[in-house]
Amino acid sequence: VSVPPGPSCIFCRIVAGTADASFVYEDDDLVAFMDINPVTRGHLLVVPRAHLPGLADVPPQVGGRMFVVGRELAAALRAGPMTTQGINLFLADGAAAMQSVFHAHLHVIPRFRGDGFRFVRDHWSGSPDRTELEADAAAVRAALGGAEA
Ligand code: 5GP
Ligand code: ZN
């Protein structure tokens, strides 16, 4: 699923100006534009100019800026004409997480009561007890190692 930077990546084409998009924000590191197939009206994407395929490829400073810009856009959607009642920030990292464009991006999705957008879960992995939660927490802490921000 890995796509090189350049013409084979739709978001690289948008950043380069060789594919159309309706922009709402641009700075040195990021652009934001309307999603072409919005989940709800006003659905935006915050996209690094650099071709960074996955979350792990996004440098902390750029990732932090993605969140800052996403937050500003959320406020604009709430203040704007679309009567936004709520916002979901969503980032899909990996095909299993529903990433379809392998150039990292943060979704800013305006929400309206009854808009029909839902996360559906077919089965539930159970109700872990505290022992299981502690074991999983220990495993994550070990994997985190010295990587804390
Ligand atoms: P993902 O599932 O990878 O998180 O989401 C990719 C998003 O990119 C989808 O919401 C899809 O509608 C959007 N998208 C795909 N191609 C284009 C395009 O050419 N232009 C725009 N504006 N959005 C796109
Ligand atoms: Zn790209």
CSV table of C-alpha atoms and ligand atoms in Angstrom, one decimal:
chain,number,residue,atom,x,y,z
A,1,VAL,CA,0.0,0.0,0.0
A,2,SER,CA,3.0,2.3,0.3
A,3,VAL,CA,2.9,4.9,-2.5
A,4,PRO,CA,5.9,7.1,-3.3
A,5,PRO,CA,5.7,10.9,-3.2
A,6,GLY,CA,4.7,12.5,-6.4
A,7,PRO,CA,2.1,12.0,-9.1
A,8,SER,CA,0.9,8.7,-7.9
A,9,CYS,CA,-0.2,10.2,-4.6
A,10,ILE,CA,-3.4,12.2,-4.8
A,11,PHE,CA,-2.6,14.4,-1.8
A,12,CYS,CA,0.9,15.2,-3.3
A,13,ARG,CA,-0.8,16.3,-6.5
A,14,ILE,CA,-3.2,18.5,-4.5
A,15,VAL,CA,-0.3,20.0,-2.6
A,16,ALA,CA,1.6,20.6,-5.9
A,17,GLY,CA,-1.4,22.2,-7.5
A,18,THR,CA,-1.7,19.6,-10.2
A,19,ALA,CA,-5.0,18.3,-8.9
A,20,ASP,CA,-7.9,20.4,-7.8
A,21,ALA,CA,-9.0,21.0,-4.2
A,22,SER,CA,-11.0,23.6,-2.4
A,23,PHE,CA,-8.6,25.0,0.2
A,24,VAL,CA,-9.5,26.5,3.5
A,25,TYR,CA,-6.0,26.9,5.0
A,26,GLU,CA,-2.3,26.8,4.0
A,27,ASP,CA,1.0,27.4,5.8
A,28,ASP,CA,4.6,26.3,5.3
A,29,ASP,CA,4.0,22.7,6.6
A,30,LEU,CA,0.3,22.0,6.1
A,31,VAL,CA,-2.7,22.6,3.9
A,32,ALA,CA,-6.4,21.9,4.6
A,33,PHE,CA,-9.1,21.4,2.0
A,34,MET,CA,-12.6,20.0,1.6
A,35,ASP,CA,-12.9,16.2,1.5
A,36,ILE,CA,-14.2,15.3,-2.0
A,37,ASN,CA,-16.5,12.6,-0.5
A,38,PRO,CA,-17.6,14.2,2.7
A,39,VAL,CA,-19.0,12.1,5.5
A,40,THR,CA,-21.0,15.2,6.5
A,41,ARG,CA,-21.2,18.7,4.9
A,42,GLY,CA,-18.1,20.7,5.7
A,43,HIS,CA,-15.8,17.6,6.1
A,44,LEU,CA,-12.1,18.9,6.0
A,45,LEU,CA,-8.7,17.2,5.7
A,46,VAL,CA,-5.5,18.6,7.3
A,47,VAL,CA,-2.6,17.4,5.2
A,48,PRO,CA,1.2,17.8,5.6
A,49,ARG,CA,2.8,19.2,2.5
A,50,ALA,CA,5.4,16.5,2.8
A,51,HIS,CA,4.6,13.0,1.7
A,52,LEU,CA,4.5,11.3,5.1
A,53,PRO,CA,2.7,8.0,4.6
A,54,GLY,CA,1.8,7.0,8.2
A,55,LEU,CA,1.5,8.4,11.7
A,56,ALA,CA,4.9,7.2,12.6
A,57,ASP,CA,6.4,9.1,9.7
A,58,VAL,CA,4.9,12.4,10.9
A,59,PRO,CA,7.5,14.4,13.0
A,60,PRO,CA,6.1,15.5,16.4
A,61,GLN,CA,6.2,19.1,15.4
A,62,VAL,CA,4.2,18.6,12.3
A,63,GLY,CA,1.8,16.3,14.1
A,64,GLY,CA,1.3,18.9,16.8
A,65,ARG,CA,0.6,21.5,14.1
A,66,MET,CA,-1.9,19.2,12.5
A,67,PHE,CA,-3.8,19.1,15.8
A,68,VAL,CA,-3.5,22.8,16.3
A,69,VAL,CA,-4.9,23.5,12.8
A,70,GLY,CA,-7.6,20.9,13.2
A,71,ARG,CA,-8.7,22.5,16.4
A,72,GLU,CA,-8.8,26.0,14.7
A,73,LEU,CA,-10.9,24.5,11.8
A,74,ALA,CA,-13.2,22.9,14.3
A,75,ALA,CA,-13.8,26.3,15.9
A,76,ALA,CA,-14.4,27.8,12.4
A,77,LEU,CA,-16.9,25.1,11.6
A,78,ARG,CA,-18.7,25.7,14.9
A,79,ALA,CA,-18.7,29.5,14.3
A,80,GLY,CA,-19.7,29.2,10.6
A,81,PRO,CA,-22.9,28.9,8.7
A,82,MET,CA,-23.3,25.2,8.9
A,83,THR,CA,-24.9,24.9,12.4
A,84,THR,CA,-22.3,22.3,13.4
A,85,GLN,CA,-23.3,20.7,16.6
A,86,GLY,CA,-20.2,18.7,17.2
A,87,ILE,CA,-16.8,17.7,15.7
A,88,ASN,CA,-14.9,14.4,15.3
A,89,LEU,CA,-11.2,14.6,14.7
A,90,PHE,CA,-10.2,11.3,13.1
A,91,LEU,CA,-6.9,9.9,11.8
A,92,ALA,CA,-6.7,6.5,10.1
A,93,ASP,CA,-3.2,5.0,10.4
A,94,GLY,CA,-3.0,1.8,8.3
A,95,ALA,CA,-5.3,-0.1,6.1
A,96,ALA,CA,-6.8,-2.0,9.1
A,97,ALA,CA,-7.8,1.4,10.5
A,98,MET,CA,-9.5,2.4,7.2
A,99,GLN,CA,-6.6,4.5,5.8
A,100,SER,CA,-7.1,4.7,2.1
A,101,VAL,CA,-4.8,7.6,1.1
A,102,PHE,CA,-1.3,6.7,2.3
A,103,HIS,CA,-0.3,10.3,2.8
A,104,ALA,CA,-1.1,11.1,6.4
A,105,HIS,CA,-4.1,13.4,7.1
A,106,LEU,CA,-6.4,14.4,9.9
A,107,HIS,CA,-10.1,14.4,9.3
A,108,VAL,CA,-12.1,17.3,10.8
A,109,ILE,CA,-15.7,16.1,10.6
A,110,PRO,CA,-18.6,18.3,11.5
A,111,ARG,CA,-21.4,16.5,13.3
A,112,PHE,CA,-25.1,17.0,13.4
A,113,ARG,CA,-27.7,15.2,15.5
A,114,GLY,CA,-29.1,12.4,13.4
A,115,ASP,CA,-26.4,12.7,10.6
A,116,GLY,CA,-26.2,8.9,10.5
A,117,PHE,CA,-22.4,8.7,10.8
A,118,ARG,CA,-21.5,5.8,13.2
A,119,PHE,CA,-18.7,3.6,14.2
A,120,VAL,CA,-20.2,0.1,14.1
A,121,ARG,CA,-18.7,-2.7,16.0
A,122,ASP,CA,-19.7,-6.3,15.0
A,123,HIS,CA,-18.4,-8.0,18.1
A,124,TRP,CA,-17.0,-6.9,21.4
A,125,SER,CA,-13.7,-8.3,22.6
A,126,GLY,CA,-15.0,-8.7,26.2
A,127,SER,CA,-14.9,-6.8,29.4
A,128,PRO,CA,-11.3,-7.1,30.7
A,129,ASP,CA,-10.8,-7.2,34.4
A,130,ARG,CA,-8.3,-5.0,36.2
A,131,THR,CA,-5.6,-7.7,36.0
A,132,GLU,CA,-5.9,-7.8,32.2
A,133,LEU,CA,-5.9,-4.0,31.9
A,134,GLU,CA,-2.8,-3.8,34.1
A,135,ALA,CA,-1.0,-6.4,32.0
A,136,ASP,CA,-1.9,-4.6,28.8
A,137,ALA,CA,-0.9,-1.3,30.4
A,138,ALA,CA,2.5,-2.8,31.4
A,139,ALA,CA,3.0,-4.1,27.8
A,140,VAL,CA,2.3,-0.7,26.4
A,141,ARG,CA,4.6,1.0,28.9
A,142,ALA,CA,7.4,-1.4,28.0
A,143,ALA,CA,6.9,-0.7,24.3
A,144,LEU,CA,6.9,3.0,24.9
A,145,GLY,CA,10.4,2.7,26.5
A,146,GLY,CA,12.0,6.0,26.3
A,147,ALA,CA,9.8,7.2,23.5
A,148,GLU,CA,7.6,9.5,25.7
A,149,ALA,CA,7.2,12.9,24.2
B,1,5GP,P1,-8.7,7.8,4.8
B,1,5GP,O1,-9.7,6.7,4.8
B,1,5GP,O2,-7.4,7.5,4.1
B,1,5GP,O3,-8.5,8.4,6.2
B,1,5GP,O4,-9.5,9.0,4.0
B,1,5GP,C1,-9.1,9.5,2.8
B,1,5GP,C2,-10.0,10.6,2.5
B,1,5GP,O5,-9.6,11.3,1.4
B,1,5GP,C3,-11.5,10.2,2.2
B,1,5GP,O6,-12.4,10.8,3.1
B,1,5GP,C4,-11.7,10.6,0.8
B,1,5GP,O7,-13.0,11.1,0.5
B,1,5GP,C5,-10.7,11.7,0.6
B,1,5GP,N1,-10.2,11.8,-0.8
B,1,5GP,C6,-9.8,10.8,-1.6
B,1,5GP,N2,-9.4,11.3,-2.8
B,1,5GP,C7,-9.6,12.7,-2.7
B,1,5GP,C8,-9.4,13.8,-3.6
B,1,5GP,O8,-9.0,13.6,-4.8
B,1,5GP,N3,-9.7,15.0,-3.2
B,1,5GP,C9,-10.1,15.3,-2.0
B,1,5GP,N4,-10.4,16.5,-1.6
B,1,5GP,N5,-10.3,14.3,-1.0
B,1,5GP,C10,-10.1,13.0,-1.4
B,2,ZN,ZN,1.8,12.2,-1.0
